[in-house]
PDB file of C-alpha atoms in Angstrom:
ATOM      1  CA  MET C   1      13.546  40.145 -50.610  1.00 62.00           C
ATOM      2  CA  SER C   2      12.918  41.400 -47.087  1.00 72.00           C
ATOM      3  CA  TRP C   3       9.285  40.246 -47.361  1.00 71.00           C
ATOM      4  CA  LEU C   4      10.443  36.777 -48.149  1.00 69.00           C
ATOM      5  CA  LEU C   5      12.669  36.821 -45.090  1.00 66.00           C
ATOM      6  CA  VAL C   6       9.746  37.856 -42.878  1.00 67.00           C
ATOM      7  CA  ILE C   7       7.631  35.035 -44.236  1.00 65.00           C
ATOM      8  CA  ILE C   8      10.383  32.499 -43.754  1.00 63.00           C
ATOM      9  CA  LEU C   9      10.865  33.660 -40.173  1.00 61.00           C
ATOM     10  CA  LEU C  10       7.130  33.499 -39.426  1.00 61.00           C
ATOM     11  CA  VAL C  11       6.506  30.015 -40.728  1.00 60.00           C
ATOM     12  CA  PRO C  12       8.216  28.084 -37.892  1.00 55.00           C
ATOM     13  CA  SER C  13       6.464  30.205 -35.265  1.00 55.00           C
ATOM     14  CA  LEU C  14       3.104  29.286 -36.806  1.00 51.00           C
ATOM     15  CA  VAL C  15       3.997  25.622 -36.575  1.00 51.00           C
ATOM     16  CA  ALA C  16       5.099  25.968 -32.951  1.00 52.00           C
ATOM     17  CA  ALA C  17       1.841  27.678 -32.028  1.00 51.00           C
ATOM     18  CA  GLU C  18      -0.085  24.469 -32.258  1.00 51.00           C
ATOM     19  CA  GLU C  19      -2.099  23.858 -29.126  1.00 53.00           C
ATOM     20  CA  ALA C  20      -0.723  21.430 -26.519  1.00 51.00           C
ATOM     21  CA  ARG C  21      -2.389  18.052 -26.946  1.00 50.00           C
ATOM     22  CA  PRO C  22      -4.393  16.676 -24.048  1.00 49.00           C
ATOM     23  CA  LEU C  23      -2.923  13.545 -22.502  1.00 53.00           C
ATOM     24  CA  ALA C  24      -5.919  11.414 -23.283  1.00 55.00           C
ATOM     25  CA  ASP C  25      -8.288  11.729 -26.152  1.00 68.00           C
ATOM     26  CA  ASN C  26     -11.432  11.824 -24.092  1.00 81.00           C
ATOM     27  CA  PRO C  27     -11.645  14.684 -21.564  1.00 86.00           C
ATOM     28  CA  GLN C  28     -14.639  13.111 -19.787  1.00 85.00           C
ATOM     29  CA  VAL C  29     -12.651   9.972 -19.067  1.00 87.00           C
ATOM     30  CA  GLU C  30      -9.792  12.115 -17.760  1.00 88.00           C
ATOM     31  CA  ALA C  31     -12.129  14.050 -15.476  1.00 89.00           C
ATOM     32  CA  ARG C  32     -13.512  10.861 -13.944  1.00 89.00           C
ATOM     33  CA  LEU C  33     -10.031   9.379 -13.654  1.00 90.00           C
ATOM     34  CA  LYS C  34      -8.877  12.491 -11.793  1.00 88.00           C
ATOM     35  CA  ASN C  35     -11.818  12.280  -9.394  1.00 88.00           C
ATOM     36  CA  LEU C  36     -11.174   8.635  -8.654  1.00 89.00           C
ATOM     37  CA  ALA C  37      -7.401   8.819  -8.543  1.00 89.00           C
ATOM     38  CA  VAL C  38      -7.281  11.330  -5.687  1.00 90.00           C
ATOM     39  CA  GLU C  39      -9.237   8.837  -3.548  1.00 89.00           C
ATOM     40  CA  LEU C  40      -6.810   6.006  -4.263  1.00 91.00           C
ATOM     41  CA  ARG C  41      -3.440   5.376  -2.735  1.00 89.00           C
ATOM     42  CA  CYS C  42      -0.363   4.493  -4.745  1.00 88.00           C
ATOM     43  CA  LEU C  43       0.998   1.248  -3.310  1.00 86.00           C
ATOM     44  CA  VAL C  44       4.591   2.025  -4.147  1.00 85.00           C
ATOM     45  CA  CYS C  45       4.837   5.581  -2.793  1.00 83.00           C
ATOM     46  CA  GLN C  46       2.391   5.034  -0.014  1.00 82.00           C
ATOM     47  CA  ASN C  47       1.808   8.649   0.892  1.00 84.00           C
ATOM     48  CA  GLN C  48       0.914   9.705  -2.629  1.00 89.00           C
ATOM     49  CA  THR C  49      -2.370   9.328  -4.391  1.00 90.00           C
ATOM     50  CA  LEU C  50      -2.692   7.461  -7.633  1.00 90.00           C
ATOM     51  CA  ALA C  51      -3.113  10.852  -9.275  1.00 88.00           C
ATOM     52  CA  ASP C  52       0.192  12.250  -7.958  1.00 88.00           C
ATOM     53  CA  SER C  53       2.463   9.278  -8.274  1.00 88.00           C
ATOM     54  CA  HIS C  54       4.923   8.716 -11.092  1.00 88.00           C
ATOM     55  CA  ALA C  55       5.683   5.140 -10.033  1.00 89.00           C
ATOM     56  CA  PRO C  56       5.337   2.684 -12.936  1.00 89.00           C
ATOM     57  CA  LEU C  57       2.686   0.744 -11.029  1.00 90.00           C
ATOM     58  CA  ALA C  58       0.643   3.931 -10.565  1.00 91.00           C
ATOM     59  CA  GLU C  59       0.864   4.546 -14.304  1.00 91.00           C
ATOM     60  CA  ASP C  60      -0.336   1.007 -14.973  1.00 92.00           C
ATOM     61  CA  LEU C  61      -3.181   1.371 -12.511  1.00 92.00           C
ATOM     62  CA  ARG C  62      -4.221   4.679 -14.078  1.00 92.00           C
ATOM     63  CA  ARG C  63      -4.261   2.885 -17.424  1.00 92.00           C
ATOM     64  CA  GLU C  64      -6.483   0.148 -15.954  1.00 92.00           C
ATOM     65  CA  VAL C  65      -8.834   2.692 -14.397  1.00 92.00           C
ATOM     66  CA  ARG C  66      -8.962   4.643 -17.661  1.00 92.00           C
ATOM     67  CA  GLU C  67      -9.941   1.479 -19.504  1.00 91.00           C
ATOM     68  CA  MET C  68     -12.586   0.595 -16.959  1.00 93.00           C
ATOM     69  CA  ILE C  69     -14.043   4.093 -17.279  1.00 92.00           C
ATOM     70  CA  SER C  70     -14.121   3.701 -21.050  1.00 90.00           C
ATOM     71  CA  LYS C  71     -16.029   0.449 -20.531  1.00 90.00           C
ATOM     72  CA  ASP C  72     -18.605   2.495 -18.587  1.00 90.00           C
ATOM     73  CA  MET C  73     -18.026   0.780 -15.271  1.00 91.00           C
ATOM     74  CA  SER C  74     -19.353   2.586 -12.216  1.00 92.00           C
ATOM     75  CA  ASP C  75     -17.012   4.155  -9.637  1.00 91.00           C
ATOM     76  CA  LYS C  76     -18.017   1.443  -7.183  1.00 92.00           C
ATOM     77  CA  GLU C  77     -17.138  -1.340  -9.623  1.00 93.00           C
ATOM     78  CA  ILE C  78     -13.751   0.234 -10.301  1.00 94.00           C
ATOM     79  CA  ILE C  79     -12.985   0.662  -6.602  1.00 93.00           C
ATOM     80  CA  ASP C  80     -14.110  -2.935  -5.918  1.00 93.00           C
ATOM     81  CA  PHE C  81     -11.745  -4.110  -8.653  1.00 93.00           C
ATOM     82  CA  LEU C  82      -8.810  -2.474  -6.895  1.00 93.00           C
ATOM     83  CA  VAL C  83      -9.844  -3.443  -3.354  1.00 92.00           C
ATOM     84  CA  GLN C  84     -10.177  -7.078  -4.429  1.00 92.00           C
ATOM     85  CA  ARG C  85      -6.551  -7.029  -5.523  1.00 92.00           C
ATOM     86  CA  TYR C  86      -4.839  -4.666  -3.133  1.00 91.00           C
ATOM     87  CA  GLY C  87      -7.133  -4.582  -0.097  1.00 89.00           C
ATOM     88  CA  ASP C  88      -8.589  -1.591   1.724  1.00 88.00           C
ATOM     89  CA  PHE C  89      -5.149  -0.043   1.786  1.00 87.00           C
ATOM     90  CA  VAL C  90      -5.718   1.472  -1.667  1.00 90.00           C
ATOM     91  CA  LEU C  91      -8.522   3.593  -0.253  1.00 91.00           C
ATOM     92  CA  TYR C  92      -7.652   6.879   1.381  1.00 88.00           C
ATOM     93  CA  ARG C  93     -11.005   6.657   3.179  1.00 88.00           C
ATOM     94  CA  PRO C  94     -11.103   3.213   4.763  1.00 85.00           C
ATOM     95  CA  PRO C  95     -14.567   1.635   5.032  1.00 87.00           C
ATOM     96  CA  TRP C  96     -16.298   1.221   8.375  1.00 87.00           C
ATOM     97  CA  LYS C  97     -15.838  -2.369   9.567  1.00 87.00           C
ATOM     98  CA  ALA C  98     -14.798  -4.283  12.681  1.00 85.00           C
ATOM     99  CA  SER C  99     -11.064  -3.827  12.097  1.00 82.00           C
ATOM    100  CA  THR C 100     -11.363  -0.085  11.489  1.00 86.00           C
ATOM    101  CA  THR C 101     -13.690   0.747  14.419  1.00 89.00           C
ATOM    102  CA  LEU C 102     -10.854   2.059  16.572  1.00 87.00           C
ATOM    103  CA  LEU C 103      -9.568   4.126  13.658  1.00 87.00           C
ATOM    104  CA  TRP C 104     -12.886   5.852  13.110  1.00 91.00           C
ATOM    105  CA  LEU C 105     -13.970   6.127  16.774  1.00 93.00           C
ATOM    106  CA  GLY C 106     -10.526   6.753  18.320  1.00 91.00           C
ATOM    107  CA  PRO C 107     -10.456  10.528  17.850  1.00 94.00           C
ATOM    108  CA  PHE C 108     -13.939  10.898  19.319  1.00 95.00           C
ATOM    109  CA  LEU C 109     -13.057   8.657  22.275  1.00 95.00           C
ATOM    110  CA  LEU C 110      -9.982  10.781  22.951  1.00 92.00           C
ATOM    111  CA  LEU C 111     -12.094  13.936  22.682  1.00 96.00           C
ATOM    112  CA  ILE C 112     -14.643  12.570  25.165  1.00 96.00           C
ATOM    113  CA  ALA C 113     -11.882  11.480  27.559  1.00 93.00           C
ATOM    114  CA  GLY C 114     -10.263  14.929  27.344  1.00 93.00           C
ATOM    115  CA  ALA C 115     -13.560  16.751  27.864  1.00 96.00           C
ATOM    116  CA  THR C 116     -14.443  14.563  30.863  1.00 95.00           C
ATOM    117  CA  GLY C 117     -11.032  15.180  32.392  1.00 91.00           C
ATOM    118  CA  LEU C 118     -11.435  18.912  31.882  1.00 94.00           C
ATOM    119  CA  VAL C 119     -14.891  18.986  33.505  1.00 95.00           C
ATOM    120  CA  PHE C 120     -13.587  17.065  36.534  1.00 92.00           C
ATOM    121  CA  ALA C 121     -10.535  19.293  36.884  1.00 91.00           C
ATOM    122  CA  LEU C 122     -12.642  22.467  36.694  1.00 92.00           C
ATOM    123  CA  ARG C 123     -15.169  21.179  39.233  1.00 91.00           C
ATOM    124  CA  ARG C 124     -12.410  20.240  41.656  1.00 88.00           C
ATOM    125  CA  ARG C 125     -10.872  23.685  41.359  1.00 87.00           C
ATOM    126  CA  GLN C 126     -14.196  25.421  41.882  1.00 84.00           C
ATOM    127  CA  LYS C 127     -14.846  23.359  45.018  1.00 82.00           C
ATOM    128  CA  LYS C 128     -11.433  24.312  46.408  1.00 78.00           C
ATOM    129  CA  LEU C 129     -12.165  28.000  45.857  1.00 76.00           C
ATOM    130  CA  ALA C 130     -15.661  27.835  47.349  1.00 70.00           C
ATOM    131  CA  ASP C 131     -14.609  25.823  50.374  1.00 68.00           C
ATOM    132  CA  VAL C 132     -12.539  28.645  51.882  1.00 69.00           C
ATOM    133  CA  THR C 133     -14.517  30.139  54.794  1.00 76.00           C
ATOM    134  CA  LEU C 134     -13.156  32.958  56.901  1.00 79.00           C
ATOM    135  CA  SER C 135     -13.510  33.409  60.620  1.00 84.00           C
ATOM    136  CA  ASP C 136     -14.584  36.841  62.019  1.00 87.00           C
ATOM    137  CA  GLU C 137     -11.026  37.594  63.001  1.00 89.00           C
ATOM    138  CA  GLU C 138      -9.773  36.912  59.460  1.00 88.00           C
ATOM    139  CA  HIS C 139     -12.608  39.027  58.073  1.00 87.00           C
ATOM    140  CA  ASN C 140     -11.519  42.003  60.146  1.00 89.00           C
ATOM    141  CA  ARG C 141      -7.922  41.540  59.085  1.00 89.00           C
ATOM    142  CA  VAL C 142      -8.920  41.438  55.421  1.00 87.00           C
ATOM    143  CA  ALA C 143     -10.984  44.633  55.846  1.00 87.00           C
ATOM    144  CA  GLN C 144      -8.044  46.300  57.591  1.00 87.00           C
ATOM    145  CA  LEU C 145      -5.599  45.301  54.866  1.00 87.00           C
ATOM    146  CA  LEU C 146      -7.928  46.504  52.124  1.00 86.00           C
ATOM    147  CA  SER C 147      -8.563  49.845  53.807  1.00 85.00           C
ATOM    148  CA  GLU C 148      -4.823  50.360  54.231  1.00 80.00           C
ATOM    149  CA  GLY C 149      -4.554  50.082  50.502  1.00 69.00           C
ATOM    150  CA  THR C 150      -7.145  52.740  49.803  1.00 70.00           C
ATOM    151  CA  ASN C 151      -5.874  55.148  52.491  1.00 63.00           C
ATOM    152  CA  ARG C 152      -2.355  55.112  51.103  1.00 60.00           C
ATOM    153  CA  PRO C 153      -1.322  58.578  49.885  1.00 57.00           C
TER     154      PRO C 153
ATOM    155  CA  MET S   1       2.467  10.639  44.070  1.00 62.00           C
ATOM    156  CA  ASN S   2      -1.091   9.885  43.057  1.00 74.00           C
ATOM    157  CA  ARG S   3      -1.386  12.854  40.709  1.00 77.00           C
ATOM    158  CA  PHE S   4       1.504  11.517  38.610  1.00 86.00           C
ATOM    159  CA  LEU S   5      -0.059   8.087  38.310  1.00 88.00           C
ATOM    160  CA  ILE S   6      -2.575   8.959  35.554  1.00 85.00           C
ATOM    161  CA  PRO S   7      -0.135  10.838  33.253  1.00 87.00           C
ATOM    162  CA  PHE S   8       2.422   8.096  33.803  1.00 92.00           C
ATOM    163  CA  GLY S   9      -0.157   5.429  32.911  1.00 91.00           C
ATOM    164  CA  LEU S  10      -1.073   7.320  29.705  1.00 89.00           C
ATOM    165  CA  PHE S  11       2.614   7.661  28.871  1.00 93.00           C
ATOM    166  CA  VAL S  12       3.142   3.894  29.220  1.00 95.00           C
ATOM    167  CA  VAL S  13       0.150   3.201  26.940  1.00 93.00           C
ATOM    168  CA  VAL S  14       1.397   5.623  24.257  1.00 93.00           C
ATOM    169  CA  VAL S  15       4.921   4.164  24.430  1.00 95.00           C
ATOM    170  CA  GLY S  16       3.402   0.688  24.078  1.00 94.00           C
ATOM    171  CA  PHE S  17       1.524   1.691  20.909  1.00 90.00           C
ATOM    172  CA  LEU S  18       4.592   3.372  19.440  1.00 94.00           C
ATOM    173  CA  ALA S  19       6.830   0.409  20.252  1.00 94.00           C
ATOM    174  CA  VAL S  20       4.485  -1.967  18.427  1.00 92.00           C
ATOM    175  CA  GLY S  21       4.236   0.518  15.553  1.00 88.00           C
ATOM    176  CA  LEU S  22       8.007   0.578  15.143  1.00 90.00           C
ATOM    177  CA  THR S  23       8.154  -3.183  14.621  1.00 88.00           C
ATOM    178  CA  LEU S  24       5.566  -3.133  11.829  1.00 85.00           C
ATOM    179  CA  ASN S  25       6.687  -2.880   8.232  1.00 81.00           C
ATOM    180  CA  PRO S  26       4.380  -0.513   6.339  1.00 77.00           C
ATOM    181  CA  ARG S  27       5.483  -2.059   3.061  1.00 76.00           C
ATOM    182  CA  GLU S  28       4.030  -5.442   3.950  1.00 78.00           C
ATOM    183  CA  LEU S  29       0.349  -5.228   3.189  1.00 79.00           C
ATOM    184  CA  PRO S  30      -1.816  -8.237   3.906  1.00 79.00           C
ATOM    185  CA  SER S  31      -3.079  -9.563   0.582  1.00 84.00           C
ATOM    186  CA  PRO S  32      -6.845  -9.928   0.269  1.00 88.00           C
ATOM    187  CA  LEU S  33      -6.154 -12.690  -2.279  1.00 92.00           C
ATOM    188  CA  VAL S  34      -4.857 -15.251   0.223  1.00 93.00           C
ATOM    189  CA  GLY S  35      -7.552 -17.955   0.410  1.00 93.00           C
ATOM    190  CA  LYS S  36      -8.999 -16.913  -2.961  1.00 94.00           C
ATOM    191  CA  PRO S  37      -8.541 -18.638  -6.324  1.00 95.00           C
ATOM    192  CA  ALA S  38      -5.378 -17.534  -8.106  1.00 95.00           C
ATOM    193  CA  PRO S  39      -6.259 -15.268 -11.069  1.00 95.00           C
ATOM    194  CA  ASP S  40      -6.100 -17.110 -14.376  1.00 95.00           C
ATOM    195  CA  PHE S  41      -3.450 -16.294 -16.919  1.00 96.00           C
ATOM    196  CA  SER S  42      -2.472 -17.506 -20.345  1.00 95.00           C
ATOM    197  CA  LEU S  43       0.784 -15.972 -21.435  1.00 96.00           C
ATOM    198  CA  PRO S  44       3.633 -16.527 -23.887  1.00 95.00           C
ATOM    199  CA  GLN S  45       6.649 -18.327 -22.505  1.00 96.00           C
ATOM    200  CA  LEU S  46       9.947 -16.528 -22.135  1.00 95.00           C
ATOM    201  CA  HIS S  47      12.131 -19.175 -23.751  1.00 94.00           C
ATOM    202  CA  GLU S  48       9.665 -20.167 -26.466  1.00 94.00           C
ATOM    203  CA  PRO S  49       7.438 -17.157 -27.246  1.00 94.00           C
ATOM    204  CA  ALA S  50       5.276 -19.218 -29.590  1.00 94.00           C
ATOM    205  CA  LYS S  51       4.219 -21.479 -26.703  1.00 94.00           C
ATOM    206  CA  VAL S  52       1.678 -20.495 -24.079  1.00 94.00           C
ATOM    207  CA  ILE S  53       1.735 -21.224 -20.373  1.00 95.00           C
ATOM    208  CA  SER S  54      -1.638 -21.185 -18.659  1.00 95.00           C
ATOM    209  CA  SER S  55      -2.545 -21.356 -14.976  1.00 94.00           C
ATOM    210  CA  ASN S  56      -4.960 -24.171 -15.900  1.00 93.00           C
ATOM    211  CA  ASP S  57      -2.006 -26.357 -16.895  1.00 93.00           C
ATOM    212  CA  LEU S  58      -0.812 -26.222 -13.306  1.00 94.00           C
ATOM    213  CA  LYS S  59      -4.003 -27.384 -11.576  1.00 92.00           C
ATOM    214  CA  GLY S  60      -3.604 -30.543  -9.515  1.00 93.00           C
ATOM    215  CA  LYS S  61      -0.208 -29.744  -8.082  1.00 94.00           C
ATOM    216  CA  VAL S  62       1.218 -27.388  -5.506  1.00 96.00           C
ATOM    217  CA  TRP S  63       3.373 -24.711  -7.111  1.00 96.00           C
ATOM    218  CA  LEU S  64       5.031 -21.390  -6.441  1.00 96.00           C
ATOM    219  CA  LEU S  65       4.556 -18.371  -8.637  1.00 97.00           C
ATOM    220  CA  ASN S  66       7.487 -15.975  -8.461  1.00 97.00           C
ATOM    221  CA  PHE S  67       7.167 -12.492  -9.940  1.00 96.00           C
ATOM    222  CA  TRP S  68      10.600 -11.212 -10.920  1.00 96.00           C
ATOM    223  CA  ALA S  69      12.372  -8.999 -13.442  1.00 95.00           C
ATOM    224  CA  SER S  70      15.907  -8.515 -14.643  1.00 95.00           C
ATOM    225  CA  TRP S  71      15.751  -4.868 -13.513  1.00 94.00           C
ATOM    226  CA  CYS S  72      14.836  -5.778  -9.943  1.00 92.00           C
ATOM    227  CA  GLY S  73      17.473  -5.700  -7.219  1.00 91.00           C
ATOM    228  CA  GLY S  74      15.577  -7.795  -4.689  1.00 93.00           C
ATOM    229  CA  CYS S  75      15.252 -10.565  -7.277  1.00 94.00           C
ATOM    230  CA  LYS S  76      19.016 -10.849  -7.453  1.00 94.00           C
ATOM    231  CA  GLU S  77      19.086 -11.090  -3.672  1.00 94.00           C
ATOM    232  CA  GLU S  78      16.586 -13.979  -3.486  1.00 95.00           C
ATOM    233  CA  HIS S  79      17.950 -15.767  -6.536  1.00 96.00           C
ATOM    234  CA  PRO S  80      20.339 -18.163  -4.697  1.00 95.00           C
ATOM    235  CA  VAL S  81      17.427 -19.205  -2.443  1.00 95.00           C
ATOM    236  CA  LEU S  82      15.289 -20.004  -5.505  1.00 96.00           C
ATOM    237  CA  ILE S  83      18.101 -21.947  -7.141  1.00 95.00           C
ATOM    238  CA  HIS S  84      18.623 -23.920  -3.959  1.00 94.00           C
ATOM    239  CA  LEU S  85      14.884 -24.657  -3.686  1.00 95.00           C
ATOM    240  CA  ALA S  86      14.707 -25.716  -7.331  1.00 95.00           C
ATOM    241  CA  GLN S  87      17.629 -28.092  -6.839  1.00 94.00           C
ATOM    242  CA  SER S  88      15.932 -29.693  -3.828  1.00 94.00           C
ATOM    243  CA  GLY S  89      12.917 -30.478  -6.008  1.00 93.00           C
ATOM    244  CA  ALA S  90      10.511 -29.832  -3.129  1.00 93.00           C
ATOM    245  CA  VAL S  91       8.131 -27.710  -5.188  1.00 95.00           C
ATOM    246  CA  PRO S  92       8.194 -26.286  -8.745  1.00 96.00           C
ATOM    247  CA  ILE S  93       8.686 -22.533  -9.030  1.00 96.00           C
ATOM    248  CA  TYR S  94       7.064 -20.937 -12.044  1.00 97.00           C
ATOM    249  CA  GLY S  95       8.501 -17.598 -13.028  1.00 96.00           C
ATOM    250  CA  MET S  96       6.541 -14.538 -14.062  1.00 96.00           C
ATOM    251  CA  ASP S  97       8.771 -12.103 -15.886  1.00 96.00           C
ATOM    252  CA  TYR S  98       7.166  -8.826 -14.871  1.00 95.00           C
ATOM    253  CA  LYS S  99       7.393  -5.761 -17.163  1.00 94.00           C
ATOM    254  CA  ASP S 100      10.729  -6.753 -18.579  1.00 94.00           C
ATOM    255  CA  GLN S 101      12.658  -6.932 -21.834  1.00 94.00           C
ATOM    256  CA  ARG S 102      12.826 -10.458 -23.197  1.00 94.00           C
ATOM    257  CA  GLN S 103      16.505 -10.303 -24.154  1.00 95.00           C
ATOM    258  CA  GLU S 104      17.548  -8.889 -20.797  1.00 95.00           C
ATOM    259  CA  ALA S 105      15.515 -11.487 -18.934  1.00 96.00           C
ATOM    260  CA  LEU S 106      17.093 -14.312 -20.952  1.00 96.00           C
ATOM    261  CA  THR S 107      20.581 -12.925 -20.354  1.00 96.00           C
ATOM    262  CA  TRP S 108      19.878 -12.596 -16.653  1.00 96.00           C
ATOM    263  CA  LEU S 109      18.777 -16.219 -16.372  1.00 96.00           C
ATOM    264  CA  ARG S 110      21.750 -17.419 -18.401  1.00 95.00           C
ATOM    265  CA  GLU S 111      24.107 -15.537 -16.154  1.00 95.00           C
ATOM    266  CA  TRP S 112      22.645 -16.360 -12.750  1.00 94.00           C
ATOM    267  CA  GLY S 113      20.945 -19.700 -13.406  1.00 95.00           C
ATOM    268  CA  ASN S 114      17.356 -20.622 -14.120  1.00 96.00           C
ATOM    269  CA  PRO S 115      15.317 -22.041 -11.227  1.00 96.00           C
ATOM    270  CA  TYR S 116      12.087 -22.106 -13.245  1.00 96.00           C
ATOM    271  CA  PRO S 117      10.724 -24.994 -15.357  1.00 96.00           C
ATOM    272  CA  VAL S 118       8.764 -22.376 -17.331  1.00 96.00           C
ATOM    273  CA  VAL S 119       8.743 -18.577 -17.251  1.00 96.00           C
ATOM    274  CA  ALA S 120       5.642 -16.657 -18.333  1.00 96.00           C
ATOM    275  CA  VAL S 121       5.976 -13.156 -19.751  1.00 96.00           C
ATOM    276  CA  ASP S 122       3.786 -10.431 -18.267  1.00 95.00           C
ATOM    277  CA  GLU S 123       4.948  -7.604 -20.437  1.00 93.00           C
ATOM    278  CA  SER S 124       2.184  -5.095 -19.663  1.00 92.00           C
ATOM    279  CA  GLY S 125       2.014  -5.883 -15.944  1.00 92.00           C
ATOM    280  CA  ARG S 126      -1.696  -6.782 -16.216  1.00 93.00           C
ATOM    281  CA  ILE S 127      -1.352 -10.196 -14.578  1.00 95.00           C
ATOM    282  CA  GLY S 128       0.675  -8.494 -11.886  1.00 95.00           C
ATOM    283  CA  ILE S 129      -2.253  -6.184 -11.185  1.00 94.00           C
ATOM    284  CA  ASN S 130      -4.623  -9.167 -11.017  1.00 95.00           C
ATOM    285  CA  TYR S 131      -2.376 -10.759  -8.431  1.00 95.00           C
ATOM    286  CA  GLY S 132      -2.093  -7.518  -6.462  1.00 93.00           C
ATOM    287  CA  VAL S 133       1.630  -7.205  -7.123  1.00 93.00           C
ATOM    288  CA  TYR S 134       3.014  -3.848  -6.076  1.00 89.00           C
ATOM    289  CA  GLY S 135       6.732  -4.545  -5.999  1.00 86.00           C
ATOM    290  CA  VAL S 136       8.806  -7.409  -7.313  1.00 88.00           C
ATOM    291  CA  PRO S 137       9.863  -9.882  -6.099  1.00 94.00           C
ATOM    292  CA  GLU S 138       6.644 -11.400  -4.819  1.00 95.00           C
ATOM    293  CA  THR S 139       6.000 -15.104  -4.437  1.00 96.00           C
ATOM    294  CA  TYR S 140       2.710 -16.953  -4.149  1.00 96.00           C
ATOM    295  CA  VAL S 141       2.083 -20.466  -2.861  1.00 96.00           C
ATOM    296  CA  ILE S 142      -0.785 -22.005  -4.853  1.00 96.00           C
ATOM    297  CA  ASP S 143      -2.444 -25.275  -3.898  1.00 95.00           C
ATOM    298  CA  LYS S 144      -3.761 -28.183  -5.980  1.00 95.00           C
ATOM    299  CA  ALA S 145      -7.152 -26.538  -6.433  1.00 94.00           C
ATOM    300  CA  GLY S 146      -5.538 -23.339  -7.653  1.00 94.00           C
ATOM    301  CA  VAL S 147      -6.117 -21.346  -4.449  1.00 95.00           C
ATOM    302  CA  ILE S 148      -3.521 -18.857  -3.185  1.00 96.00           C
ATOM    303  CA  ARG S 149      -2.395 -19.996   0.253  1.00 96.00           C
ATOM    304  CA  TYR S 150       0.436 -17.615   1.028  1.00 95.00           C
ATOM    305  CA  LYS S 151       2.029 -14.486  -0.356  1.00 94.00           C
ATOM    306  CA  GLN S 152       5.614 -13.487   0.233  1.00 94.00           C
ATOM    307  CA  ILE S 153       6.263  -9.794  -0.315  1.00 91.00           C
ATOM    308  CA  GLY S 154       9.868  -8.969  -1.025  1.00 91.00           C
ATOM    309  CA  PRO S 155      12.822 -11.337  -1.395  1.00 94.00           C
ATOM    310  CA  LEU S 156      12.549 -14.914  -0.174  1.00 94.00           C
ATOM    311  CA  ARG S 157      15.022 -15.855   2.506  1.00 93.00           C
ATOM    312  CA  GLU S 158      16.171 -19.268   3.614  1.00 94.00           C
ATOM    313  CA  ASP S 159      14.542 -18.813   7.048  1.00 94.00           C
ATOM    314  CA  ILE S 160      11.165 -17.887   5.528  1.00 93.00           C
ATOM    315  CA  LEU S 161      11.463 -20.893   3.233  1.00 94.00           C
ATOM    316  CA  GLN S 162      12.248 -23.317   6.056  1.00 94.00           C
ATOM    317  CA  GLY S 163       9.932 -21.747   8.614  1.00 94.00           C
ATOM    318  CA  LYS S 164       6.829 -21.011   6.560  1.00 93.00           C
ATOM    319  CA  ILE S 165       6.811 -21.980   2.929  1.00 95.00           C
ATOM    320  CA  LEU S 166       8.161 -25.538   2.951  1.00 95.00           C
ATOM    321  CA  PRO S 167       5.979 -26.712   5.899  1.00 95.00           C
ATOM    322  CA  LEU S 168       2.946 -25.197   4.124  1.00 96.00           C
ATOM    323  CA  VAL S 169       3.899 -26.821   0.823  1.00 96.00           C
ATOM    324  CA  ARG S 170       4.293 -30.243   2.469  1.00 95.00           C
ATOM    325  CA  GLU S 171       0.918 -29.868   4.171  1.00 95.00           C
ATOM    326  CA  LEU S 172      -0.755 -28.874   0.911  1.00 95.00           C
ATOM    327  CA  GLN S 173       0.913 -31.696  -1.015  1.00 94.00           C
ATOM    328  CA  ASN S 174      -0.475 -34.224   1.446  1.00 93.00           C
ATOM    329  CA  GLN S 175      -4.031 -32.979   1.069  1.00 84.00           C
TER     330      GLN S 175
END
């Protein structure tokens, strides 16, 4: 009787032990989707990637991308598909073109401006320090002051 | 005095950039589809599911395509403007019921009025993706040759209608 009870108790746990099912049937498709989706911006929650977002549109777009991957389209074709519809905004890495020149070059321009400013400031300070010349009288006074310091008990 | 001039100049430039930035709406993305042919669709109609409405049927006239849904708050907001425009007869507005339940959409139109001669049903949101829709309501102005000429993101307002859309529609109708 007790054996029967043990068996009855074990059966549901065996059923529950089934492995969690992957979200999509094809793991290769999922891997490519994941790679692409982190490069793409969700248009609804604009600071999330397509991979992170739970917005319905992001789900739809993941479905589209998944289908395009299954059709063996290249990454470039898939990205072109989305850029044609939503513009460069879907890309987390905007392409280099006339309208994005300032975006790409701006940080370097600021760096150059800062470095130039620093060089000028340092040179000016050095000149100020070097320009101080002492007369003989001042020299003697300096020597006197310094010797006072060393002769102090 | 002079040594404050450069930091002050930089400050003014930064404030200028920030001031312009504050007036921009990050939700309004310029559509790359303006000036391009409107994506084709062939979809079941909302009121008569057995019938199909196709973008090809609409070639040769200027029309508006309005993406809406019964679950969408902004659509409720722009609805009186659409009704008013439909009554004026200036331009036909075709509806695109985006990711919606048929019964709820029908109820919504019965309750608030139907400004559309025909409503197409985009149940999966695929046509929405082809049009670059990322939030309903969105409205497109499409010319006689089937080219998108303008995209309104978010609810239509009377001032946008009078200031932008109707002048554009009149110009396109005279072409």
